[in-house]
Amino acid sequence: METGRFITFEGGEGAGKTTQIRLLADYLLTKGIDPVLTKEPGGTEVGLELRKILCTGVEDKFDAVAEALLYYADRRIHMQNKVWPALKRGRWVLSDRFADSTMAYQYYGYDKRVKKELLDQLYAMTVGDFHPDLTIILDIEPAKGLARSLKRNSQAVEKEIRFESRELAFHENLRRGFLEIAETSPRYVVLNADKSVDELHRDIVNVIEERLLRNHA
Ligand code: TMP
């Protein structure tokens, strides 16, 4: 039996991941693939409670180590209850963020105050040898991404400003982090997200066709 594909989307604030995932899902449907759309944090019911703890409130309510532990708790529940079962059933899963976000935010973003080894250990303990088939990193200048993200948040009922309120330097570290992570494996593709929604969608479709659809039965 063929198993599904796990595709993760990463990037800083306001890079357009959520919109692009929805567009990609519509495109995949035209190819006869009905993907599961999910996100971290908050891909499960318990995860949504963790998301509220993580993304609302004041910035310094806990440190980066505590944050990493909570993200990994969310991830473990997400993998066990949703992602792995869906992949086993042959479904494609598109996730708005995954473990690279923990490395980028809690390690690079905080200027390496959390040990990289700790994050690697948490990954091994929680996810094991499993990795996404493809990770698309949407890259945008932090100032531009933050402006988009703050605009979206000003219209939201529940404000998730815990991270957007961090200073620009944090977001610049974050961007550098994602670019460094992308160098470590061919499973990463970095796309310039500073373009129109339609143009970026076309770039993403090209990557999916090249990497995953060409060999898909
Ligand atoms: P989102 O706004 O893209 O849904 O992401 C929620 C916030 O959580 C975003 O500011 C990034 C942050 N985050 C981390 O800091 N570490 C993680 O491991 C994940 C998955 C998200």
PDB file of C-alpha atoms and ligand atoms in Angstrom:
ATOM      1  CA  MET A   1       0.000   0.000   0.000  1.00  0.00           C
ATOM      2  CA  GLU A   2       1.332   3.430  -0.898  1.00  0.00           C
ATOM      3  CA  THR A   3       1.699   5.818   2.024  1.00  0.00           C
ATOM      4  CA  GLY A   4       0.922   9.501   1.711  1.00  0.00           C
ATOM      5  CA  ARG A   5       3.234  12.480   1.536  1.00  0.00           C
ATOM      6  CA  PHE A   6       4.056  14.881   4.347  1.00  0.00           C
ATOM      7  CA  ILE A   7       4.699  18.415   3.123  1.00  0.00           C
ATOM      8  CA  THR A   8       5.529  21.168   5.594  1.00  0.00           C
ATOM      9  CA  PHE A   9       5.454  24.927   5.090  1.00  0.00           C
ATOM     10  CA  GLU A  10       7.772  27.166   7.044  1.00  0.00           C
ATOM     11  CA  GLY A  11       8.739  30.809   7.269  1.00  0.00           C
ATOM     12  CA  GLY A  12       8.539  33.917   9.396  1.00  0.00           C
ATOM     13  CA  GLU A  13       5.413  35.872  10.250  1.00  0.00           C
ATOM     14  CA  GLY A  14       3.247  37.025   7.347  1.00  0.00           C
ATOM     15  CA  ALA A  15       5.001  35.015   4.644  1.00  0.00           C
ATOM     16  CA  GLY A  16       1.648  33.772   3.313  1.00  0.00           C
ATOM     17  CA  LYS A  17       1.820  30.094   4.321  1.00  0.00           C
ATOM     18  CA  THR A  18      -1.823  29.704   5.245  1.00  0.00           C
ATOM     19  CA  THR A  19      -3.142  31.211   2.002  1.00  0.00           C
ATOM     20  CA  GLN A  20      -0.686  29.203  -0.072  1.00  0.00           C
ATOM     21  CA  ILE A  21      -1.583  25.928   1.640  1.00  0.00           C
ATOM     22  CA  ARG A  22      -5.256  26.488   0.815  1.00  0.00           C
ATOM     23  CA  LEU A  23      -4.430  27.255  -2.817  1.00  0.00           C
ATOM     24  CA  LEU A  24      -2.213  24.205  -3.069  1.00  0.00           C
ATOM     25  CA  ALA A  25      -4.976  22.028  -1.615  1.00  0.00           C
ATOM     26  CA  ASP A  26      -7.374  23.291  -4.330  1.00  0.00           C
ATOM     27  CA  TYR A  27      -4.757  22.530  -6.975  1.00  0.00           C
ATOM     28  CA  LEU A  28      -4.103  19.016  -5.622  1.00  0.00           C
ATOM     29  CA  LEU A  29      -7.840  18.296  -5.708  1.00  0.00           C
ATOM     30  CA  THR A  30      -7.760  18.896  -9.463  1.00  0.00           C
ATOM     31  CA  LYS A  31      -5.111  16.152  -9.616  1.00  0.00           C
ATOM     32  CA  GLY A  32      -7.292  13.715  -7.668  1.00  0.00           C
ATOM     33  CA  ILE A  33      -5.448  14.204  -4.373  1.00  0.00           C
ATOM     34  CA  ASP A  34      -7.532  15.303  -1.388  1.00  0.00           C
ATOM     35  CA  PRO A  35      -5.005  16.477   1.209  1.00  0.00           C
ATOM     36  CA  VAL A  36      -5.386  16.833   4.964  1.00  0.00           C
ATOM     37  CA  LEU A  37      -4.677  20.428   5.997  1.00  0.00           C
ATOM     38  CA  THR A  38      -3.200  20.935   9.405  1.00  0.00           C
ATOM     39  CA  LYS A  39      -0.968  23.187  11.461  1.00  0.00           C
ATOM     40  CA  GLU A  40       1.390  23.482  14.398  1.00  0.00           C
ATOM     41  CA  PRO A  41       0.725  24.511  17.012  1.00  0.00           C
ATOM     42  CA  GLY A  42      -2.958  23.573  17.114  1.00  0.00           C
ATOM     43  CA  GLY A  43      -3.524  20.725  14.656  1.00  0.00           C
ATOM     44  CA  THR A  44      -5.577  18.796  17.230  1.00  0.00           C
ATOM     45  CA  GLU A  45      -8.116  19.678  19.910  1.00  0.00           C
ATOM     46  CA  VAL A  46      -5.565  19.546  22.717  1.00  0.00           C
ATOM     47  CA  GLY A  47      -3.153  21.326  20.410  1.00  0.00           C
ATOM     48  CA  LEU A  48      -5.551  24.234  20.110  1.00  0.00           C
ATOM     49  CA  GLU A  49      -5.414  24.651  23.870  1.00  0.00           C
ATOM     50  CA  LEU A  50      -1.614  24.568  23.739  1.00  0.00           C
ATOM     51  CA  ARG A  51      -1.692  27.110  20.919  1.00  0.00           C
ATOM     52  CA  LYS A  52      -3.643  29.494  23.084  1.00  0.00           C
ATOM     53  CA  ILE A  53      -1.083  29.129  25.878  1.00  0.00           C
ATOM     54  CA  LEU A  54       1.810  29.595  23.444  1.00  0.00           C
ATOM     55  CA  CYS A  55       0.596  32.386  21.212  1.00  0.00           C
ATOM     56  CA  THR A  56      -1.337  34.738  23.470  1.00  0.00           C
ATOM     57  CA  GLY A  57      -0.300  36.812  26.450  1.00  0.00           C
ATOM     58  CA  VAL A  58       2.934  38.523  27.322  1.00  0.00           C
ATOM     59  CA  GLU A  59       6.182  37.651  25.611  1.00  0.00           C
ATOM     60  CA  ASP A  60       8.157  36.727  28.744  1.00  0.00           C
ATOM     61  CA  LYS A  61       5.582  34.508  30.435  1.00  0.00           C
ATOM     62  CA  PHE A  62       8.002  31.584  29.945  1.00  0.00           C
ATOM     63  CA  ASP A  63      11.412  31.083  28.382  1.00  0.00           C
ATOM     64  CA  ALA A  64      12.497  29.417  25.137  1.00  0.00           C
ATOM     65  CA  VAL A  65      13.167  26.026  26.776  1.00  0.00           C
ATOM     66  CA  ALA A  66       9.639  25.883  28.190  1.00  0.00           C
ATOM     67  CA  GLU A  67       8.340  26.979  24.801  1.00  0.00           C
ATOM     68  CA  ALA A  68      10.243  24.226  23.029  1.00  0.00           C
ATOM     69  CA  LEU A  69       8.822  21.605  25.422  1.00  0.00           C
ATOM     70  CA  LEU A  70       5.279  22.823  24.825  1.00  0.00           C
ATOM     71  CA  TYR A  71       5.739  22.889  21.043  1.00  0.00           C
ATOM     72  CA  TYR A  72       7.053  19.355  21.177  1.00  0.00           C
ATOM     73  CA  ALA A  73       4.105  18.229  23.319  1.00  0.00           C
ATOM     74  CA  ASP A  74       1.810  19.702  20.669  1.00  0.00           C
ATOM     75  CA  ARG A  75       3.869  17.977  17.954  1.00  0.00           C
ATOM     76  CA  ARG A  76       3.766  14.558  19.599  1.00  0.00           C
ATOM     77  CA  ILE A  77      -0.023  14.695  19.906  1.00  0.00           C
ATOM     78  CA  HIS A  78      -0.291  16.004  16.353  1.00  0.00           C
ATOM     79  CA  MET A  79       1.841  13.222  14.880  1.00  0.00           C
ATOM     80  CA  GLN A  80       0.235  10.403  16.834  1.00  0.00           C
ATOM     81  CA  ASN A  81      -3.380  11.442  16.553  1.00  0.00           C
ATOM     82  CA  LYS A  82      -3.493  13.013  13.119  1.00  0.00           C
ATOM     83  CA  VAL A  83      -0.459  13.023  10.829  1.00  0.00           C
ATOM     84  CA  TRP A  84       0.761   9.430  11.046  1.00  0.00           C
ATOM     85  CA  PRO A  85      -2.734   7.891  10.844  1.00  0.00           C
ATOM     86  CA  ALA A  86      -3.531  10.039   7.777  1.00  0.00           C
ATOM     87  CA  LEU A  87      -0.254   9.098   6.048  1.00  0.00           C
ATOM     88  CA  LYS A  88      -0.922   5.442   6.763  1.00  0.00           C
ATOM     89  CA  ARG A  89      -4.265   5.772   5.012  1.00  0.00           C
ATOM     90  CA  GLY A  90      -2.380   7.135   1.984  1.00  0.00           C
ATOM     91  CA  ARG A  91      -3.444  10.764   2.465  1.00  0.00           C
ATOM     92  CA  TRP A  92      -1.198  13.695   1.664  1.00  0.00           C
ATOM     93  CA  VAL A  93      -0.759  15.995   4.652  1.00  0.00           C
ATOM     94  CA  LEU A  94       0.030  19.711   4.309  1.00  0.00           C
ATOM     95  CA  SER A  95       1.198  21.219   7.575  1.00  0.00           C
ATOM     96  CA  ASP A  96       1.438  24.916   8.337  1.00  0.00           C
ATOM     97  CA  ARG A  97       4.735  24.699  10.297  1.00  0.00           C
ATOM     98  CA  PHE A  98       6.575  21.747  11.830  1.00  0.00           C
ATOM     99  CA  ALA A  99       9.834  21.076  13.705  1.00  0.00           C
ATOM    100  CA  ASP A 100      11.929  23.506  11.646  1.00  0.00           C
ATOM    101  CA  SER A 101       9.906  26.285  13.252  1.00  0.00           C
ATOM    102  CA  THR A 102      11.117  25.184  16.686  1.00  0.00           C
ATOM    103  CA  MET A 103      14.726  25.249  15.504  1.00  0.00           C
ATOM    104  CA  ALA A 104      14.228  28.633  13.848  1.00  0.00           C
ATOM    105  CA  TYR A 105      12.229  30.367  16.587  1.00  0.00           C
ATOM    106  CA  GLN A 106      13.485  28.813  19.811  1.00  0.00           C
ATOM    107  CA  TYR A 107      17.143  28.401  18.739  1.00  0.00           C
ATOM    108  CA  TYR A 108      18.061  30.948  16.069  1.00  0.00           C
ATOM    109  CA  GLY A 109      15.420  33.542  16.990  1.00  0.00           C
ATOM    110  CA  TYR A 110      16.539  33.662  20.613  1.00  0.00           C
ATOM    111  CA  ASP A 111      20.136  33.993  19.537  1.00  0.00           C
ATOM    112  CA  LYS A 112      20.992  30.384  20.401  1.00  0.00           C
ATOM    113  CA  ARG A 113      19.978  30.554  24.063  1.00  0.00           C
ATOM    114  CA  VAL A 114      18.488  27.053  23.836  1.00  0.00           C
ATOM    115  CA  LYS A 115      20.917  24.260  23.053  1.00  0.00           C
ATOM    116  CA  LYS A 116      20.582  22.876  19.560  1.00  0.00           C
ATOM    117  CA  GLU A 117      21.286  19.411  21.004  1.00  0.00           C
ATOM    118  CA  LEU A 118      18.258  19.727  23.249  1.00  0.00           C
ATOM    119  CA  LEU A 119      16.037  20.396  20.239  1.00  0.00           C
ATOM    120  CA  ASP A 120      17.612  17.490  18.336  1.00  0.00           C
ATOM    121  CA  GLN A 121      16.957  15.216  21.329  1.00  0.00           C
ATOM    122  CA  LEU A 122      13.350  16.375  21.587  1.00  0.00           C
ATOM    123  CA  TYR A 123      12.912  15.657  17.880  1.00  0.00           C
ATOM    124  CA  ALA A 124      14.350  12.147  18.208  1.00  0.00           C
ATOM    125  CA  MET A 125      12.222  11.425  21.273  1.00  0.00           C
ATOM    126  CA  THR A 126       9.020  12.786  19.770  1.00  0.00           C
ATOM    127  CA  VAL A 127       9.196  12.185  16.036  1.00  0.00           C
ATOM    128  CA  GLY A 128      11.953   9.546  15.762  1.00  0.00           C
ATOM    129  CA  ASP A 129      13.476   8.895  12.343  1.00  0.00           C
ATOM    130  CA  PHE A 130      10.532  10.309  10.499  1.00  0.00           C
ATOM    131  CA  HIS A 131      10.962  13.455   8.332  1.00  0.00           C
ATOM    132  CA  PRO A 132       8.781  15.437   5.929  1.00  0.00           C
ATOM    133  CA  ASP A 133       9.009  14.475   2.252  1.00  0.00           C
ATOM    134  CA  LEU A 134       9.317  18.135   1.346  1.00  0.00           C
ATOM    135  CA  THR A 135       9.629  21.406   3.255  1.00  0.00           C
ATOM    136  CA  ILE A 136       8.841  24.675   1.529  1.00  0.00           C
ATOM    137  CA  ILE A 137      10.297  27.725   3.243  1.00  0.00           C
ATOM    138  CA  LEU A 138       8.599  30.984   2.292  1.00  0.00           C
ATOM    139  CA  ASP A 139      11.208  33.685   2.642  1.00  0.00           C
ATOM    140  CA  ILE A 140      10.353  37.346   3.100  1.00  0.00           C
ATOM    141  CA  GLU A 141      12.065  40.382   4.605  1.00  0.00           C
ATOM    142  CA  PRO A 142      10.937  40.506   8.258  1.00  0.00           C
ATOM    143  CA  ALA A 143       9.685  44.103   8.085  1.00  0.00           C
ATOM    144  CA  LYS A 144       7.392  43.252   5.174  1.00  0.00           C
ATOM    145  CA  GLY A 145       6.148  40.003   6.698  1.00  0.00           C
ATOM    146  CA  LEU A 146       5.472  41.608  10.065  1.00  0.00           C
ATOM    147  CA  ALA A 147       3.461  44.402   8.465  1.00  0.00           C
ATOM    148  CA  ARG A 148       1.226  41.796   6.782  1.00  0.00           C
ATOM    149  CA  SER A 149       0.907  39.771   9.944  1.00  0.00           C
ATOM    150  CA  LEU A 150       0.045  42.740  12.189  1.00  0.00           C
ATOM    151  CA  LYS A 151      -2.615  43.835   9.719  1.00  0.00           C
ATOM    152  CA  ARG A 152      -4.189  40.363   9.843  1.00  0.00           C
ATOM    153  CA  ASN A 153      -4.020  40.289  13.642  1.00  0.00           C
ATOM    154  CA  SER A 154      -5.657  43.692  14.034  1.00  0.00           C
ATOM    155  CA  GLN A 155      -8.736  42.159  12.382  1.00  0.00           C
ATOM    156  CA  ALA A 156      -8.729  38.959  14.465  1.00  0.00           C
ATOM    157  CA  VAL A 157     -11.003  38.405  17.474  1.00  0.00           C
ATOM    158  CA  GLU A 158      -8.314  36.665  19.521  1.00  0.00           C
ATOM    159  CA  LYS A 159      -5.014  38.486  19.124  1.00  0.00           C
ATOM    160  CA  GLU A 160      -1.960  36.265  18.709  1.00  0.00           C
ATOM    161  CA  ILE A 161       0.639  38.941  19.162  1.00  0.00           C
ATOM    162  CA  ARG A 162       3.015  37.154  21.514  1.00  0.00           C
ATOM    163  CA  PHE A 163       5.632  36.716  18.794  1.00  0.00           C
ATOM    164  CA  GLU A 164       4.874  39.604  16.513  1.00  0.00           C
ATOM    165  CA  SER A 165       5.665  41.899  19.443  1.00  0.00           C
ATOM    166  CA  ARG A 166       9.266  40.683  19.513  1.00  0.00           C
ATOM    167  CA  GLU A 167      11.750  43.090  18.084  1.00  0.00           C
ATOM    168  CA  LEU A 168      12.941  43.105  14.501  1.00  0.00           C
ATOM    169  CA  ALA A 169      16.314  41.580  15.450  1.00  0.00           C
ATOM    170  CA  PHE A 170      14.517  38.429  16.598  1.00  0.00           C
ATOM    171  CA  HIS A 171      12.787  38.141  13.247  1.00  0.00           C
ATOM    172  CA  GLU A 172      16.017  38.759  11.392  1.00  0.00           C
ATOM    173  CA  ASN A 173      17.717  35.944  13.346  1.00  0.00           C
ATOM    174  CA  LEU A 174      14.747  33.802  12.501  1.00  0.00           C
ATOM    175  CA  ARG A 175      15.067  34.434   8.795  1.00  0.00           C
ATOM    176  CA  ARG A 176      18.792  33.673   8.856  1.00  0.00           C
ATOM    177  CA  GLY A 177      17.961  30.515  10.800  1.00  0.00           C
ATOM    178  CA  PHE A 178      15.523  29.229   8.215  1.00  0.00           C
ATOM    179  CA  LEU A 179      18.042  29.899   5.439  1.00  0.00           C
ATOM    180  CA  GLU A 180      20.750  28.042   7.357  1.00  0.00           C
ATOM    181  CA  ILE A 181      18.418  25.112   8.054  1.00  0.00           C
ATOM    182  CA  ALA A 182      17.590  24.966   4.337  1.00  0.00           C
ATOM    183  CA  GLU A 183      21.251  24.235   3.568  1.00  0.00           C
ATOM    184  CA  THR A 184      21.219  21.031   5.579  1.00  0.00           C
ATOM    185  CA  SER A 185      19.139  18.775   3.325  1.00  0.00           C
ATOM    186  CA  PRO A 186      17.792  18.584  -0.229  1.00  0.00           C
ATOM    187  CA  ARG A 187      14.281  18.225   1.184  1.00  0.00           C
ATOM    188  CA  TYR A 188      14.143  22.022   1.647  1.00  0.00           C
ATOM    189  CA  VAL A 189      13.095  24.475  -1.036  1.00  0.00           C
ATOM    190  CA  VAL A 190      13.315  28.202  -0.321  1.00  0.00           C
ATOM    191  CA  LEU A 191      10.927  30.424  -2.269  1.00  0.00           C
ATOM    192  CA  ASN A 192      10.876  34.194  -2.376  1.00  0.00           C
ATOM    193  CA  ALA A 193       7.510  35.108  -0.840  1.00  0.00           C
ATOM    194  CA  ASP A 194       7.727  38.807  -1.697  1.00  0.00           C
ATOM    195  CA  LYS A 195       5.488  38.495  -4.742  1.00  0.00           C
ATOM    196  CA  SER A 196       1.816  38.249  -5.585  1.00  0.00           C
ATOM    197  CA  VAL A 197      -0.290  35.418  -4.176  1.00  0.00           C
ATOM    198  CA  ASP A 198      -0.788  33.993  -7.679  1.00  0.00           C
ATOM    199  CA  GLU A 199       2.883  34.121  -8.607  1.00  0.00           C
ATOM    200  CA  LEU A 200       3.920  32.413  -5.399  1.00  0.00           C
ATOM    201  CA  HIS A 201       1.236  29.777  -5.905  1.00  0.00           C
ATOM    202  CA  ARG A 202       2.654  29.016  -9.354  1.00  0.00           C
ATOM    203  CA  ASP A 203       6.147  28.645  -7.878  1.00  0.00           C
ATOM    204  CA  ILE A 204       4.830  26.227  -5.270  1.00  0.00           C
ATOM    205  CA  VAL A 205       2.953  24.172  -7.868  1.00  0.00           C
ATOM    206  CA  ASN A 206       6.141  23.922  -9.934  1.00  0.00           C
ATOM    207  CA  VAL A 207       8.039  22.572  -6.945  1.00  0.00           C
ATOM    208  CA  ILE A 208       5.302  20.062  -6.106  1.00  0.00           C
ATOM    209  CA  GLU A 209       5.130  18.852  -9.708  1.00  0.00           C
ATOM    210  CA  GLU A 210       8.860  18.489  -9.987  1.00  0.00           C
ATOM    211  CA  ARG A 211       9.448  16.848  -6.622  1.00  0.00           C
ATOM    212  CA  LEU A 212       6.329  14.829  -5.925  1.00  0.00           C
ATOM    213  CA  LEU A 213       3.827  14.581  -8.758  1.00  0.00           C
ATOM    214  CA  ARG A 214       6.066  13.380 -11.546  1.00  0.00           C
ATOM    215  CA  ASN A 215       6.443   9.995  -9.871  1.00  0.00           C
ATOM    216  CA  HIS A 216       2.982   9.911  -8.380  1.00  0.00           C
ATOM    217  CA  ALA A 217       0.837   7.131  -9.796  1.00  0.00           C
TER     218      ALA A 217
HETATM  219  P1  TMP B   1       1.490  30.749  12.891  1.00  0.00           P
HETATM  220  O1  TMP B   1       1.094  32.143  13.225  1.00  0.00           O
HETATM  221  O2  TMP B   1       2.309  30.636  11.691  1.00  0.00           O
HETATM  222  O3  TMP B   1       0.329  29.800  12.922  1.00  0.00           O
HETATM  223  O4  TMP B   1       2.458  30.243  14.078  1.00  0.00           O
HETATM  224  C1  TMP B   1       2.203  30.453  15.409  1.00  0.00           C
HETATM  225  C2  TMP B   1       3.397  31.016  16.135  1.00  0.00           C
HETATM  226  O5  TMP B   1       4.115  29.958  16.776  1.00  0.00           O
HETATM  227  C3  TMP B   1       4.389  31.722  15.237  1.00  0.00           C
HETATM  228  O6  TMP B   1       4.722  32.947  15.851  1.00  0.00           O
HETATM  229  C4  TMP B   1       5.589  30.806  15.246  1.00  0.00           C
HETATM  230  C5  TMP B   1       5.510  30.103  16.553  1.00  0.00           C
HETATM  231  N1  TMP B   1       6.147  28.784  16.620  1.00  0.00           N
HETATM  232  C6  TMP B   1       7.311  28.608  17.356  1.00  0.00           C
HETATM  233  O7  TMP B   1       7.841  29.550  17.921  1.00  0.00           O
HETATM  234  N2  TMP B   1       7.851  27.353  17.439  1.00  0.00           N
HETATM  235  C7  TMP B   1       7.284  26.259  16.834  1.00  0.00           C
HETATM  236  O8  TMP B   1       7.804  25.151  16.942  1.00  0.00           O
HETATM  237  C8  TMP B   1       6.072  26.455  16.054  1.00  0.00           C
HETATM  238  C9  TMP B   1       5.431  25.284  15.381  1.00  0.00           C
HETATM  239  C10 TMP B   1       5.546  27.728  15.978  1.00  0.00           C
END
